[in-house]
CSV table of C-alpha atoms in Angstrom, one decimal:
chain,number,residue,atom,x,y,z
A,1213,UNK,CA,61.3,-167.9,-186.3
A,1214,UNK,CA,60.3,-166.4,-189.7
A,1215,UNK,CA,60.4,-162.0,-189.6
A,1216,UNK,CA,58.6,-159.3,-190.8
A,1217,UNK,CA,59.3,-155.7,-191.3
A,1218,UNK,CA,55.9,-153.7,-191.9
A,1219,UNK,CA,56.7,-150.1,-193.5
A,1220,UNK,CA,53.9,-147.8,-194.5
A,1221,UNK,CA,52.7,-144.0,-195.0
A,1222,UNK,CA,48.9,-145.5,-193.0
A,1223,UNK,CA,50.1,-143.3,-189.4
A,1224,UNK,CA,49.9,-145.0,-186.0
A,1225,UNK,CA,46.7,-143.2,-184.9
A,1226,UNK,CA,44.1,-146.0,-185.8
A,1227,UNK,CA,44.0,-149.5,-185.7
A,1228,UNK,CA,44.8,-150.5,-188.5
A,1229,UNK,CA,48.3,-151.3,-187.9
A,1230,UNK,CA,47.2,-153.4,-184.9
A,1231,UNK,CA,44.7,-155.2,-187.6
A,1232,UNK,CA,47.1,-155.6,-190.4
A,1233,UNK,CA,50.1,-157.0,-187.6
A,1234,UNK,CA,46.9,-159.5,-186.5
A,1235,UNK,CA,46.2,-160.6,-189.9
A,1236,UNK,CA,49.6,-162.2,-190.4
A,1237,UNK,CA,50.5,-163.0,-186.0
A,1238,UNK,CA,47.1,-165.8,-186.8
A,1239,UNK,CA,48.3,-167.5,-189.4
A,1240,UNK,CA,51.2,-167.3,-188.2
A,1241,UNK,CA,51.9,-167.3,-184.4
A,1242,UNK,CA,55.3,-167.0,-184.5
A,1243,UNK,CA,55.8,-164.8,-187.0
A,1244,UNK,CA,58.3,-161.8,-185.1
A,1245,UNK,CA,56.5,-158.9,-186.5
A,1246,UNK,CA,59.2,-155.2,-186.7
A,1247,UNK,CA,58.5,-152.0,-187.2
A,1248,UNK,CA,60.3,-149.9,-189.5
A,1249,UNK,CA,58.4,-146.4,-189.7
A,1250,UNK,CA,55.0,-145.7,-190.7
A,1251,UNK,CA,55.3,-141.7,-191.2
A,1252,UNK,CA,56.8,-142.2,-195.0
A,1253,UNK,CA,55.1,-139.5,-197.0
A,1254,UNK,CA,53.5,-140.8,-199.8
A,1255,UNK,CA,54.6,-138.4,-202.7
A,1256,UNK,CA,58.7,-139.4,-201.8
A,1257,UNK,CA,59.4,-142.7,-202.9
A,1258,UNK,CA,63.1,-140.9,-203.0
A,1259,UNK,CA,62.6,-140.9,-199.7
A,1260,UNK,CA,61.0,-144.7,-199.5
A,1261,UNK,CA,63.8,-146.1,-200.3
A,1262,UNK,CA,66.4,-144.5,-198.9
A,1263,UNK,CA,64.7,-146.0,-195.2
A,1264,UNK,CA,64.0,-149.4,-196.7
A,1265,UNK,CA,68.0,-149.7,-198.3
A,1266,UNK,CA,69.0,-149.0,-194.9
A,1267,UNK,CA,66.6,-150.7,-192.4
A,1268,UNK,CA,66.7,-154.1,-194.9
A,1269,UNK,CA,70.4,-154.0,-195.0
A,1270,UNK,CA,70.4,-154.9,-190.9
A,1271,UNK,CA,68.0,-157.8,-191.5
A,1272,UNK,CA,68.9,-162.2,-191.8
A,1273,UNK,CA,67.9,-163.9,-195.1
A,1274,UNK,CA,64.6,-164.9,-196.2
A,1275,UNK,CA,62.9,-161.7,-194.1
A,1276,UNK,CA,59.3,-160.6,-195.0
A,1277,UNK,CA,59.8,-156.8,-196.1
A,1278,UNK,CA,56.6,-155.4,-196.7
A,1279,UNK,CA,55.4,-151.5,-197.8
A,1280,UNK,CA,52.5,-149.7,-198.3
A,1281,UNK,CA,52.9,-146.6,-199.3
A,1282,UNK,CA,50.4,-145.0,-202.2
A,1283,UNK,CA,48.8,-147.8,-202.3
A,1284,UNK,CA,45.4,-146.4,-204.1
A,1285,UNK,CA,46.8,-143.5,-206.0
A,1286,UNK,CA,45.8,-145.1,-208.8
A,1287,UNK,CA,44.3,-149.2,-209.6
A,1288,UNK,CA,46.8,-151.2,-209.3
A,1289,UNK,CA,46.6,-155.1,-210.5
A,1290,UNK,CA,49.4,-156.5,-208.5
A,1291,UNK,CA,50.9,-156.7,-205.0
A,1292,UNK,CA,54.3,-157.6,-206.1
A,1293,UNK,CA,56.4,-160.0,-203.7
A,1294,UNK,CA,60.6,-159.8,-204.6
A,1295,UNK,CA,62.9,-161.7,-204.0
A,1296,UNK,CA,66.0,-159.6,-203.8
A,1297,UNK,CA,69.7,-160.0,-201.9
A,1298,UNK,CA,68.0,-163.7,-200.8
A,1299,UNK,CA,65.0,-161.2,-198.6
A,1300,UNK,CA,61.5,-160.2,-199.6
A,1301,UNK,CA,60.3,-157.4,-200.8
A,1302,UNK,CA,56.5,-157.6,-200.4
A,1303,UNK,CA,54.1,-153.8,-201.8
A,1304,UNK,CA,52.9,-152.8,-204.6
A,1305,UNK,CA,53.4,-152.3,-208.1
A,1306,UNK,CA,53.3,-148.1,-207.9
A,1307,UNK,CA,57.7,-148.5,-208.9
A,1308,UNK,CA,58.3,-148.5,-205.7
A,1309,UNK,CA,59.9,-152.4,-205.5
A,1310,UNK,CA,62.4,-150.9,-208.6
A,1311,UNK,CA,63.1,-147.4,-205.8
A,1312,UNK,CA,64.6,-150.3,-203.1
A,1313,UNK,CA,65.9,-153.1,-205.9
A,1314,UNK,CA,67.6,-150.4,-207.5
A,1315,UNK,CA,66.6,-152.6,-210.7
A,1316,UNK,CA,64.1,-155.6,-211.5
A,1317,UNK,CA,64.6,-157.8,-209.6
A,1318,UNK,CA,64.6,-161.4,-211.3
A,1319,UNK,CA,61.9,-163.5,-208.6
A,1320,UNK,CA,58.9,-161.3,-208.7
A,1321,UNK,CA,54.9,-163.3,-208.4
A,1322,UNK,CA,52.0,-160.7,-208.0
A,1323,UNK,CA,48.9,-161.4,-205.8
A,1324,UNK,CA,46.1,-159.9,-206.9
A,1325,UNK,CA,44.1,-157.5,-206.7
A,1326,UNK,CA,40.7,-155.4,-207.7
A,1327,UNK,CA,39.7,-152.2,-207.3
A,1328,UNK,CA,36.4,-152.9,-204.8
A,1329,UNK,CA,39.2,-153.8,-202.0
A,1330,UNK,CA,39.4,-152.3,-198.4
A,1331,UNK,CA,42.9,-152.3,-197.4
A,1332,UNK,CA,42.6,-154.9,-194.8
A,1333,UNK,CA,41.4,-157.3,-197.6
A,1334,UNK,CA,44.9,-156.8,-199.2
A,1335,UNK,CA,46.5,-157.3,-196.7
A,1336,UNK,CA,45.1,-160.4,-196.0
A,1337,UNK,CA,45.1,-162.0,-199.1
A,1338,UNK,CA,49.1,-160.3,-198.7
A,1339,UNK,CA,49.3,-162.4,-195.5
A,1340,UNK,CA,47.9,-165.9,-196.9
A,1341,UNK,CA,50.7,-165.9,-199.4
A,1342,UNK,CA,53.5,-165.4,-197.3
A,1343,UNK,CA,52.4,-167.8,-194.9
A,1344,UNK,CA,52.7,-170.5,-198.2
A,1345,UNK,CA,56.0,-169.1,-199.6
A,1346,UNK,CA,57.9,-168.8,-195.3
A,1347,UNK,CA,56.7,-172.6,-195.1
A,1348,UNK,CA,57.3,-173.7,-198.7
A,1349,UNK,CA,60.6,-171.3,-199.0
A,1350,UNK,CA,60.2,-169.7,-202.1
A,1351,UNK,CA,57.9,-168.2,-204.6
A,1352,UNK,CA,57.2,-170.8,-207.6
A,1353,UNK,CA,54.2,-171.2,-207.5
A,1354,UNK,CA,52.4,-169.0,-205.0
A,1355,UNK,CA,51.3,-166.8,-207.8
A,1356,UNK,CA,50.9,-165.2,-210.6
A,1357,UNK,CA,54.8,-164.6,-212.1
A,1358,UNK,CA,55.1,-160.7,-213.4
A,1359,UNK,CA,57.7,-159.0,-215.9
A,1360,UNK,CA,55.9,-156.1,-216.3
A,1361,UNK,CA,55.9,-153.7,-214.2
A,1362,UNK,CA,55.9,-150.2,-212.9
A,1363,UNK,CA,59.2,-149.3,-212.5
A,1364,UNK,CA,60.9,-145.6,-211.0
A,1365,UNK,CA,64.2,-145.6,-210.0
A,1366,UNK,CA,66.4,-143.3,-207.4
A,1367,UNK,CA,67.5,-139.9,-208.0
A,1368,UNK,CA,71.3,-139.0,-208.9
A,1369,UNK,CA,73.5,-136.4,-208.5
A,1370,UNK,CA,74.1,-134.0,-211.1
A,1371,UNK,CA,77.6,-133.3,-211.7
A,1372,UNK,CA,79.9,-130.7,-213.5
A,1373,UNK,CA,83.7,-130.1,-213.7
A,1374,UNK,CA,83.7,-128.1,-211.4
A,1375,UNK,CA,80.2,-128.8,-208.9
A,1376,UNK,CA,77.5,-131.3,-208.6
A,1377,UNK,CA,73.9,-130.6,-207.1
A,1378,UNK,CA,71.7,-133.6,-204.7
A,1379,UNK,CA,68.4,-133.6,-203.9
A,1380,UNK,CA,67.0,-133.0,-200.2
A,1381,UNK,CA,66.8,-136.7,-200.0
A,1382,UNK,CA,65.4,-136.5,-196.5
A,1383,UNK,CA,64.5,-134.7,-193.0
A,1384,UNK,CA,65.2,-136.0,-190.2
A,1385,UNK,CA,62.8,-135.8,-186.6
A,1386,UNK,CA,65.5,-133.7,-185.7
A,1387,UNK,CA,65.0,-131.1,-189.2
A,1388,UNK,CA,68.9,-132.9,-189.8
A,1389,UNK,CA,68.6,-132.1,-194.3
A,1390,UNK,CA,70.4,-135.6,-195.8
A,1391,UNK,CA,71.7,-135.2,-198.9
A,1392,UNK,CA,71.6,-137.9,-202.7
A,1393,UNK,CA,75.4,-137.4,-202.0
A,1394,UNK,CA,77.3,-140.7,-200.9
A,1395,UNK,CA,80.8,-140.2,-199.9
A,1396,UNK,CA,82.0,-142.7,-202.6
A,1397,UNK,CA,80.5,-139.7,-205.6
A,1398,UNK,CA,81.6,-137.0,-202.8
A,1399,UNK,CA,84.9,-138.4,-203.3
A,1400,UNK,CA,85.2,-139.6,-207.2
A,1401,UNK,CA,84.2,-136.0,-208.2
A,1402,UNK,CA,85.9,-134.0,-205.5
A,1403,UNK,CA,89.8,-135.8,-206.9
A,1404,UNK,CA,91.4,-134.4,-203.3
A,1405,UNK,CA,90.1,-130.5,-204.1
A,1406,UNK,CA,89.0,-127.4,-202.4
A,1407,UNK,CA,84.8,-127.4,-201.9
A,1408,UNK,CA,82.7,-125.4,-200.6
A,1409,UNK,CA,78.3,-126.2,-199.9
A,1410,UNK,CA,75.8,-124.0,-200.9
A,1411,UNK,CA,72.2,-123.8,-200.3
A,1412,UNK,CA,69.8,-121.8,-200.0
A,1413,UNK,CA,71.4,-119.5,-202.4
A,1414,UNK,CA,74.3,-118.0,-200.1
A,1415,UNK,CA,74.3,-120.4,-197.2
A,1416,UNK,CA,77.7,-122.7,-197.1
A,1417,UNK,CA,79.8,-125.5,-195.5
A,1418,UNK,CA,83.7,-125.5,-196.8
A,1419,UNK,CA,84.5,-129.3,-194.4
A,1420,UNK,CA,83.5,-132.5,-194.1
A,1421,UNK,CA,82.9,-132.5,-189.6
A,1422,UNK,CA,83.1,-136.6,-188.6
A,1423,UNK,CA,79.9,-135.9,-186.1
A,1424,UNK,CA,78.0,-133.2,-184.4
A,1425,UNK,CA,80.3,-132.5,-181.5
A,1426,UNK,CA,83.0,-131.3,-184.3
A,1427,UNK,CA,80.9,-127.6,-184.0
A,1428,UNK,CA,79.9,-125.1,-182.5
A,1429,UNK,CA,76.7,-124.8,-180.6
A,1430,UNK,CA,74.3,-123.5,-183.5
A,1431,UNK,CA,77.1,-124.0,-186.6
A,1432,UNK,CA,76.4,-125.9,-189.4
A,1433,UNK,CA,77.6,-128.6,-190.8
A,1434,UNK,CA,78.4,-131.0,-193.1
A,1435,UNK,CA,78.8,-134.9,-192.3
A,1436,UNK,CA,78.5,-138.2,-193.8
A,1437,UNK,CA,76.2,-140.2,-191.6
A,1438,UNK,CA,75.2,-143.8,-191.2
A,1439,UNK,CA,74.1,-144.5,-193.6
A,1440,UNK,CA,76.9,-143.5,-196.1
A,1441,UNK,CA,75.2,-139.9,-197.6
A,1442,UNK,CA,76.3,-136.8,-197.0
A,1443,UNK,CA,73.7,-134.4,-194.5
A,1444,UNK,CA,73.8,-131.0,-193.1
A,1445,UNK,CA,72.4,-130.2,-189.9
A,1446,UNK,CA,73.0,-127.6,-187.4
A,1447,UNK,CA,73.9,-128.3,-184.3
A,1448,UNK,CA,71.7,-128.8,-181.3
A,1449,UNK,CA,69.6,-126.8,-183.9
A,1450,UNK,CA,66.7,-127.2,-186.8
A,1451,UNK,CA,68.6,-126.5,-190.2
A,1452,UNK,CA,66.1,-127.4,-191.5
A,1453,UNK,CA,63.2,-125.8,-190.4
A,1454,UNK,CA,65.2,-122.0,-189.5
A,1455,UNK,CA,66.1,-122.4,-193.8
A,1456,UNK,CA,63.6,-123.3,-195.9
A,1457,UNK,CA,65.1,-126.9,-196.8
A,1458,UNK,CA,62.1,-128.8,-198.3
A,1459,UNK,CA,61.8,-132.5,-199.5
A,1460,UNK,CA,61.9,-134.0,-202.6
A,1461,UNK,CA,58.5,-134.3,-203.7
A,1462,UNK,CA,56.6,-136.2,-207.1
A,1463,UNK,CA,54.1,-134.8,-208.1
A,1464,UNK,CA,55.6,-130.6,-207.4
A,1465,UNK,CA,57.8,-132.7,-210.0
A,1466,UNK,CA,55.2,-134.4,-212.7
A,1467,UNK,CA,52.7,-131.2,-212.5
A,1468,UNK,CA,57.0,-128.5,-213.2
A,1469,UNK,CA,55.7,-126.7,-209.7
A,1470,UNK,CA,59.3,-128.0,-209.3
A,1471,UNK,CA,60.9,-125.1,-211.4
A,1472,UNK,CA,59.7,-122.2,-209.5
A,1473,UNK,CA,61.8,-120.3,-206.8
A,1474,UNK,CA,61.1,-123.6,-204.0
A,1475,UNK,CA,63.6,-125.4,-205.8
A,1476,UNK,CA,66.1,-123.1,-204.4
A,1477,UNK,CA,65.3,-125.1,-201.1
A,1478,UNK,CA,65.6,-128.6,-202.5
A,1479,UNK,CA,68.5,-128.9,-203.8
A,1480,UNK,CA,72.8,-128.5,-202.7
A,1481,UNK,CA,75.0,-127.5,-204.6
A,1482,UNK,CA,78.8,-128.2,-204.1
A,1483,UNK,CA,81.5,-125.8,-205.8
A,1484,UNK,CA,85.4,-127.6,-206.0
A,1485,UNK,CA,88.1,-125.0,-207.0
């Protein structure tokens, strides 16, 4: 049974997600369609990549992943279909493919788009293409091979001899805050030294907990979540809301306003000693 995941920024308050699913099952009645999320931010590609990467790894080879994010920001010539780690990623040519894959996949084809197409006209073309790929077992012959694509890459923490600084990658439904620092990166930079996690100028955490129950009610904690990323939180509290922490915003970076005071609320610094 073929599998398709849907991930988007279009929400679920209207008929669109249901209509898209209908387009696919009309062509492939045995298709198993699963939702990742439909509440991605249009301007936070690192968040989208974090969400997709940490969900896609649990799906079997041959799974199709359809990502719709910031589709109509500018006119796009193609929807891309790429083979990556024995799965297929379908997404706009806006940089999200390389954000997810961490590089440019070797096999990419393009489904031609034009500026007059509606969302459902585009997704119908995607459904037709996926049905053909599923039937044939490969990308060859189902679209124009594409090599020149827009490339964007995940944010990396910056480091110095005695410090490292990460950006807020994701704020979950409980307002726990995920930082773009993995356990491996932290341990490599730490080198067994004591540390102090600092955010919002003078708030600190100096211990890595095993889980949320490691601290008392309403206490701050830091731990490495199930995806292996540093997460700061309040036990049974709202970390982001209480401390005014904000997720990365690509538009803010591009306009330069990230250099304002708001930058304090989007970064976390770790000092080693």
